[in-house]
Amino acid sequence: MESGAQLLRLATAGSVDDGKSTLIGRLLHDSKAILADQLESLERVSRARGGDRLDLALLTDGLRAEREQGITIDVAHRFFATPRRRFVIADTPGHVQYTRNMVTGASTADLALVVVDARRGLLEQSRRHAFLSSLLGIPHLVVCVNKMDLVDWSAERFAEVRAEFERFATRLEIADVAFVPMSALHGDNVVQRGARMPWYEGAPLLHHLEEVHIASDRNLIDPRLPVQYVVRHGDFRGYAGTVAGGVFRPGDDVVVLPSGVTSTVAAIHGPGGTPLAVAFPPQAVTVRLADDLDVRRGDTLCKPGNRPRVGRDVEAMVCWLGDRSSLVPGARLVLQHSTQLTRATVHGLRYRLDVTTLHRDEAAESLSLNEIGRVSLHTHTPLVHDTYRTNRATGSFILVDETTHETVAAGMVLAPAEAAPTVVRHRPAVGREDRATRGATVWLTGLSAAGKSTLAVEVERQLVAAGRPAYLLDGDNVRLGLNADLGFSAEDRAENVRRVGEVARLFADSGTVALVALISPYREDRDRVRAAHEEAGLPFLEVFVDTPVEVCEARDPKGLYERARRGELRGFTGVDAPYEPPLRPELVLRPDGGGVAASAARVVGLLA
């Protein structure tokens, strides 16, 4: 194995008896990751259970109760490696009563394996786990269509299951989905290609796992170092923690939150005190600062121009894990977030989510075991946090019962909580299901002259020609009317995005596809619009028009770059103002993507 081979964390998902444990056993067995004594033990137990072949599922079903019942109850972790990559697999339970186990097992995964029985197709639990994988922000998903041997290795059946999942996945936020037909029992297309499915032209599962690109999944843009421990030794004073985002280097200016005091990174040390020239996630480091500051556990180091939110009110999605209590408004709990610990009060339960139908029960009054819902929380001390979509480490938390010390919920921060409304929303008589078409918002972001408007015009033309209502909200056009009162400061840009986002949401709610072509340079502003759409149950598709600044500058149809270079325009994105690209857009389009019509067709394809 290559030194420093990249680690990939996997989580299995899917309904019970679809073959998750057998698949993991097959991966371990065929990749020669089982020791001789383990294999002997496995053969012995398989014979004792009366089987006529090696029961590979027993490799992960290690607990006694699991063996007796023949199912996975707890989360079983296994490690193995190939010459190309190291792997940690979390085998999560398939039964609905162990949903909380699936959530905790998948919470740190880079990739989810959704195992589907080719005979039964997509079952309720398969849909539930796929949705939970999306909710947990797992960026890659592989649908393993298993037990192909029981459907006569049928290409048609594989295509049916694939089409069924693709229809369901249009409602999820997963950027990368792959499909592999296989038989975990016989080993076809798990580690080696299967000769009995010559119609399948893709790679076997292990090859895909070795090659899937995960380096760009890490947030290297927003520097975050939650302080876990203050190291004092003689004159040495350093701040130890795990880098949760971005890049730190000696000489960088940093700010300590929530206090807001600033300093400079004097040195960074890795394990054993090794000096480091750069630190990035998920490295464990100790940082020394140039100034003697009062920094303590729970504080966060970041860059002065790139700060997480600091506040006491957040909107969050939580999965209730407690089996002896329920979440109810008014409940007081302990909130553990990163290295911070504070008390929190549940201000309100917005809705309970049916993770199978995605129906939102706004009349729900509590969350019980395994139930998921959106809540508003008020913390007793300021919380230094990001949204979960921006950073899974600084956007997640757990809730602990104050009296029993039991972990009762896992949560993901969605957005800052709004103040208590004084205006009550009026409910219309016409529901979304009553309308003839289904709306959505397509948000095209990128630098000035990237080609957003040109592309949006063609997308609108193709949609209308196909009979689907669509309307273009172009950045320049809205500046001439709706947002004519706004300038180009960061605050005005945020308000510009907010207003356009609200209009787009109304269009989408009416059954129209809202096409927004807007530079919208700040990720936080775009994420806020996405969160508003998610809250309303409306699709939000972010398309990153990734045209390099030098190409945009060469086009420069309005002469803006030239004016910015001459100093006549201040705060121009790409010249003297930053642009924050999306971390996980639904689609990335580049200039070599085949022309405007072809690129527009790819956008239209997202809406299929």
PDB file of C-alpha atoms in Angstrom, residues 154 186 190 206 262 297 313 356 367 371 418 444 464-465 507-508 524 584 588:
ATOM      1  CA  SER A 154     -31.275  -9.326 -16.340  1.00  0.00           C
ATOM      2  CA  HIS A 186     -21.301 -14.973  -5.809  1.00  0.00           C
ATOM      3  CA  VAL A 190     -17.948  -6.554  -6.240  1.00  0.00           C
ATOM      4  CA  LEU A 206     -14.143  -1.826  -5.489  1.00  0.00           C
ATOM      5  CA  THR A 262      -6.980  39.117  16.661  1.00  0.00           C
ATOM      6  CA  ARG A 297     -11.425  25.336  25.041  1.00  0.00           C
ATOM      7  CA  ASP A 313     -30.609  31.149  17.991  1.00  0.00           C
ATOM      8  CA  THR A 356     -40.289   8.085   3.334  1.00  0.00           C
ATOM      9  CA  LEU A 367     -40.436  13.974  18.219  1.00  0.00           C
ATOM     10  CA  GLU A 371     -38.162  10.687  14.265  1.00  0.00           C
ATOM     11  CA  GLU A 418     -35.595  34.184  12.819  1.00  0.00           C
ATOM     12  CA  LEU A 444     -26.728  30.019 -11.966  1.00  0.00           C
ATOM     13  CA  VAL A 464     -40.882  27.041 -22.751  1.00  0.00           C
ATOM     14  CA  ALA A 465     -40.559  25.238 -26.096  1.00  0.00           C
ATOM     15  CA  PHE A 507     -42.195  31.559  -8.831  1.00  0.00           C
ATOM     16  CA  ALA A 508     -41.243  28.002  -7.946  1.00  0.00           C
ATOM     17  CA  GLU A 524     -23.536  32.057   2.710  1.00  0.00           C
ATOM     18  CA  ARG A 584     -21.483  20.943  -3.723  1.00  0.00           C
ATOM     19  CA  VAL A 588     -20.714  22.480 -12.868  1.00  0.00           C
TER      20      VAL A 588
END
